[in-house]
Coordinates of C-alpha atoms and ligand atoms in Angstrom, one line a residue:
M27 CA 0.2 -19.5 16.7
P28 CA -0.7 -15.6 17.1
M29 CA -2.6 -14.1 14.2
L30 CA -0.5 -11.7 11.8
P31 CA -1.6 -7.9 12.0
T32 CA -3.4 -6.9 8.9
P33 CA -0.9 -5.2 7.1
K34 CA -1.5 -1.0 6.1
A35 CA -1.2 0.1 2.5
D36 CA -0.2 2.7 0.6
L37 CA -3.1 4.3 -1.8
L38 CA -3.3 6.5 -4.3
E39 CA -6.8 7.9 -4.2
V40 CA -10.1 6.7 -2.5
F41 CA -13.1 8.0 -3.9
S42 CA -17.2 7.2 -5.1
S43 CA -17.7 7.8 -8.7
I44 CA -19.5 5.8 -11.6
Q45 CA -17.9 3.2 -13.5
G46 CA -16.9 4.8 -17.0
E47 CA -15.6 2.3 -18.8
G48 CA -16.8 -1.3 -19.4
I49 CA -19.4 -3.8 -18.9
L50 CA -20.4 -1.8 -15.4
V51 CA -20.6 1.8 -17.3
G52 CA -22.6 4.1 -15.2
C53 CA -22.4 1.8 -12.5
R54 CA -21.6 3.8 -8.8
Q55 CA -18.4 2.6 -7.2
A56 CA -16.2 2.8 -4.2
F57 CA -12.6 3.3 -6.1
L58 CA -9.4 2.2 -4.3
R59 CA -6.5 3.0 -6.5
L60 CA -2.9 1.5 -5.7
P61 CA 0.3 2.4 -6.6
G62 CA 2.8 1.2 -8.9
C63 CA 2.6 -1.2 -12.5
N64 CA 5.0 -3.9 -14.0
L65 CA 4.4 -2.0 -17.3
K66 CA 5.3 1.3 -19.3
C67 CA 2.3 2.4 -21.8
D68 CA 3.1 5.3 -23.9
Y69 CA -0.5 6.6 -23.4
C70 CA -0.6 6.2 -19.3
D71 CA -2.1 8.9 -17.2
T72 CA -1.6 7.2 -13.6
Q73 CA 0.0 9.3 -11.7
F74 CA 2.5 7.3 -9.3
A75 CA 5.3 9.3 -8.3
N76 CA 4.3 10.7 -4.9
A77 CA 2.2 7.8 -2.7
S78 CA 3.2 9.2 0.6
N79 CA -0.4 10.8 1.0
C80 CA -3.4 9.0 0.0
K81 CA -6.2 11.0 -1.8
I82 CA -9.6 10.4 0.4
E83 CA -13.0 11.5 -1.2
T84 CA -14.6 12.1 2.5
M85 CA -18.0 12.9 1.5
P86 CA -19.0 10.9 -1.8
G87 CA -19.4 12.6 -4.8
S88 CA -17.8 16.1 -3.4
G89 CA -15.0 15.6 -5.8
K90 CA -12.8 17.3 -2.7
L91 CA -10.2 15.3 -1.6
D92 CA -8.5 15.5 1.9
L93 CA -4.6 14.2 2.3
V94 CA -4.3 11.8 4.2
P95 CA -0.6 10.4 5.0
N96 CA -0.2 6.9 3.7
P97 CA 0.2 4.0 5.1
I98 CA -3.9 3.3 5.5
E99 CA -5.3 0.8 7.7
L100 CA -7.7 -1.8 6.1
E101 CA -10.2 -0.4 9.3
Q102 CA -10.2 3.4 8.0
I103 CA -11.3 2.1 4.6
I104 CA -14.0 0.1 5.9
A105 CA -15.3 2.9 7.8
I106 CA -15.2 5.3 4.7
I107 CA -16.9 3.0 2.6
N108 CA -19.7 1.9 5.5
G109 CA -20.2 5.6 5.9
W110 CA -21.0 6.1 2.2
K111 CA -23.5 3.6 2.1
A112 CA -25.3 4.7 5.5
A113 CA -24.9 8.0 3.5
M114 CA -26.7 6.9 0.1
P115 CA -28.4 3.5 0.9
G116 CA -28.3 1.3 -2.2
A117 CA -26.4 3.8 -4.3
H118 CA -22.9 1.8 -4.1
H119 CA -22.7 -1.3 -6.7
S120 CA -19.2 -2.6 -5.4
I121 CA -16.0 -1.7 -5.0
S122 CA -13.3 -1.3 -7.9
I123 CA -9.4 -2.4 -7.0
T124 CA -7.5 -0.3 -9.6
G125 CA -4.1 1.0 -10.2
G126 CA -1.6 1.0 -11.7
E127 CA -1.3 -2.9 -11.4
P128 CA -3.2 -3.9 -8.3
L129 CA -2.0 -7.5 -8.7
I130 CA 2.0 -6.4 -7.9
H131 CA 0.3 -5.8 -4.5
G132 CA -0.7 -9.5 -4.1
D133 CA 0.2 -10.1 -0.3
L134 CA -1.8 -6.9 0.5
L135 CA -4.6 -7.9 -1.5
A136 CA -4.6 -11.7 0.3
A137 CA -4.8 -10.0 3.6
W138 CA -7.5 -6.6 2.3
L139 CA -10.1 -8.8 0.2
P140 CA -11.6 -11.2 2.3
E141 CA -12.9 -8.1 4.2
L142 CA -13.5 -5.9 1.5
T143 CA -15.6 -8.1 0.4
K144 CA -17.9 -8.0 3.2
V145 CA -18.6 -4.4 2.7
L146 CA -19.7 -4.5 -1.2
P147 CA -18.7 -7.3 -4.4
L148 CA -15.1 -6.4 -5.8
Y149 CA -14.4 -5.7 -9.2
L150 CA -10.9 -5.4 -10.5
E151 CA -9.5 -3.5 -13.1
T152 CA -6.0 -5.2 -14.5
N153 CA -3.9 -4.8 -17.3
G154 CA -4.1 -8.9 -17.8
T155 CA -0.3 -10.0 -17.0
L156 CA 0.0 -11.0 -14.0
P157 CA -1.8 -14.6 -13.7
D158 CA 0.1 -16.3 -11.2
E159 CA -0.9 -13.1 -8.6
L160 CA -4.6 -13.4 -10.1
L161 CA -4.6 -17.2 -9.2
P162 CA -4.9 -16.9 -5.1
L163 CA -7.2 -14.4 -5.5
I164 CA -9.5 -15.1 -8.2
D165 CA -12.4 -16.0 -5.6
F166 CA -12.8 -12.9 -4.4
F167 CA -13.7 -11.0 -7.2
D168 CA -17.0 -10.9 -8.9
W169 CA -15.8 -9.0 -11.7
I170 CA -12.7 -8.3 -13.7
S171 CA -11.9 -5.9 -16.5
M172 CA -8.9 -6.8 -18.3
D173 CA -6.9 -5.6 -20.9
I174 CA -5.1 -6.8 -23.8
K175 CA -2.6 -4.3 -24.3
L176 CA -1.7 -4.2 -28.0
H177 CA 1.6 -3.2 -28.9
S178 CA -0.1 -0.6 -31.4
Q179 CA -0.8 1.4 -28.6
T180 CA 1.1 0.8 -25.4
G181 CA 4.9 0.6 -27.3
I182 CA 5.2 -2.6 -25.5
R183 CA 5.5 -5.8 -26.9
T184 CA 2.0 -7.7 -26.3
D185 CA 2.7 -10.8 -24.4
W186 CA -0.2 -12.9 -26.1
D187 CA 1.0 -16.3 -23.5
T188 CA 0.2 -14.5 -20.8
H189 CA -2.8 -12.6 -21.9
R190 CA -4.6 -15.9 -22.7
Q191 CA -3.1 -17.6 -19.0
F192 CA -4.2 -14.7 -17.2
L193 CA -7.7 -15.1 -19.2
Q194 CA -8.0 -18.5 -18.2
I195 CA -8.2 -17.8 -14.8
A196 CA -9.9 -14.5 -14.8
K197 CA -12.8 -16.2 -16.9
Q198 CA -13.9 -17.7 -13.6
A199 CA -15.0 -14.2 -12.7
D200 CA -17.5 -11.8 -14.8
C201 CA -15.1 -10.9 -17.0
Y202 CA -14.5 -9.0 -20.2
V203 CA -11.6 -8.2 -22.1
K204 CA -10.9 -4.5 -22.9
L205 CA -8.7 -3.3 -26.2
V206 CA -7.5 0.1 -26.3
V207 CA -7.8 1.6 -30.1
G208 CA -6.4 4.5 -32.0
E209 CA -5.6 4.7 -35.7
Q210 CA -2.5 3.0 -35.9
T211 CA -4.4 -0.4 -34.5
P212 CA -3.5 -2.7 -37.0
D213 CA -6.0 -5.4 -38.5
I214 CA -3.9 -8.0 -37.4
E215 CA -3.7 -6.9 -33.8
L216 CA -7.8 -7.2 -33.6
Q217 CA -7.7 -10.4 -35.3
L218 CA -5.3 -12.1 -32.7
A219 CA -7.4 -10.2 -29.7
A220 CA -10.5 -11.9 -30.6
D221 CA -9.3 -15.1 -31.7
L222 CA -7.4 -15.2 -28.2
V223 CA -10.4 -14.0 -26.5
V224 CA -12.9 -16.5 -28.0
T225 CA -10.9 -19.5 -27.6
Q226 CA -11.4 -18.7 -23.9
G227 CA -15.3 -17.9 -24.3
E228 CA -17.1 -17.5 -27.1
D229 CA -19.6 -14.9 -24.8
I230 CA -16.6 -13.1 -23.3
P231 CA -17.0 -9.4 -23.6
I232 CA -14.6 -7.3 -26.0
I233 CA -15.0 -3.8 -25.4
L234 CA -12.9 -1.6 -28.0
Q235 CA -12.1 1.4 -26.0
P236 CA -11.1 4.5 -28.4
V237 CA -8.2 5.9 -26.5
T238 CA -8.5 9.4 -25.0
I239 CA -6.6 12.3 -26.3
D240 CA -7.1 15.5 -24.4
D241 CA -10.4 14.4 -22.8
Q242 CA -11.8 13.5 -26.6
V243 CA -12.2 10.4 -28.7
G244 CA -8.6 10.2 -30.4
I245 CA -9.9 7.9 -33.0
S246 CA -12.7 8.8 -35.9
T247 CA -16.2 6.9 -35.7
R248 CA -15.4 5.1 -38.8
S249 CA -12.6 3.5 -37.9
L250 CA -14.2 2.6 -34.9
L251 CA -16.8 1.1 -37.1
R252 CA -14.6 -0.9 -38.9
M253 CA -12.6 -2.5 -36.5
Q254 CA -16.0 -3.6 -34.6
A255 CA -16.3 -5.4 -37.8
I256 CA -13.3 -7.2 -38.1
V257 CA -13.9 -8.3 -34.2
A258 CA -17.1 -9.0 -34.8
E259 CA -16.0 -11.4 -37.8
V260 CA -15.0 -13.9 -34.7
S261 CA -16.6 -12.4 -31.7
N262 CA -20.5 -12.3 -30.9
N263 CA -19.8 -9.8 -28.6
V264 CA -18.1 -6.8 -29.5
R265 CA -18.9 -3.0 -28.2
I266 CA -17.4 0.5 -28.7
I267 CA -17.1 1.8 -25.0
P268 CA -15.3 5.3 -24.7
Q269 CA -14.2 6.7 -20.9
T270 CA -17.6 8.2 -20.4
H271 CA -16.5 9.5 -16.8
R272 CA -13.7 11.4 -18.8
Y273 CA -16.4 13.7 -20.5
L274 CA -18.9 13.6 -17.4
G275 CA -15.7 15.8 -15.6
V276 CA -16.0 13.1 -12.3
L277 CA -13.6 11.5 -11.1
Ligands
LIG26 S1 -0.9 -0.9 -17.3 FE1 -2.2 1.0 -17.0 S2 -1.4 1.8 -15.4 FE2 0.4 0.4 -16.2 S3 1.3 1.6 -17.4 FE3 -0.1 0.6 -18.9 S4 -2.0 2.2 -18.9 FE4 -0.1 2.9 -16.7

């Protein structure tokens, strides 16, 4: 049977920066940002509208982005990241597959991930709501950053069952769960989320990520510490980590 050609991708951004969130905070990554999402959170700041061009940082760390017409070939992306690796040996820890929600592009990822994982290990950033799409791809990811989307922040109903199904699969990788919290986050949401996580694995890290408003932490330190104490009644691994890349002013 003839081999199918590798599909091209509509990408939003390809750049080199530090991971600003979660358990790999501070690690240098190559970011591939895919367009589109299956949710519509109130606080979403991801621009999806125009995917006719991809912004590509040709010099890693320069912050200068070239507009390249979509769709993009896999070979082009591999050549760019290999160029970064050659220019800065050892600097890049992994490739972050991010969005939007990357898992809505299941067919593309099934074709691309086997090749990308030969370049650098893979890290997935996901909203944690597409377990059926994750299942066939789970073996490619070394790390998974998974959200539990809390109604108080997103404005959409939290699908606890779907998050549970997702974590059952995601925990095969080195996985953590991120909760974006604000002043209006009620204790019951924190307790439900903590229970969900701990029943899947008592050591799975829970990251309380304060909502970012105008590049500032949008919740008082006092509230954050109180929330950490609530989650710590259930979990032995709860940390407060803001979106550090926003303060550093990096991509
Ligand atoms: S899941 Fe993420 S990308 Fe999707 S709408 Fe919510 S914040 Fe935006």
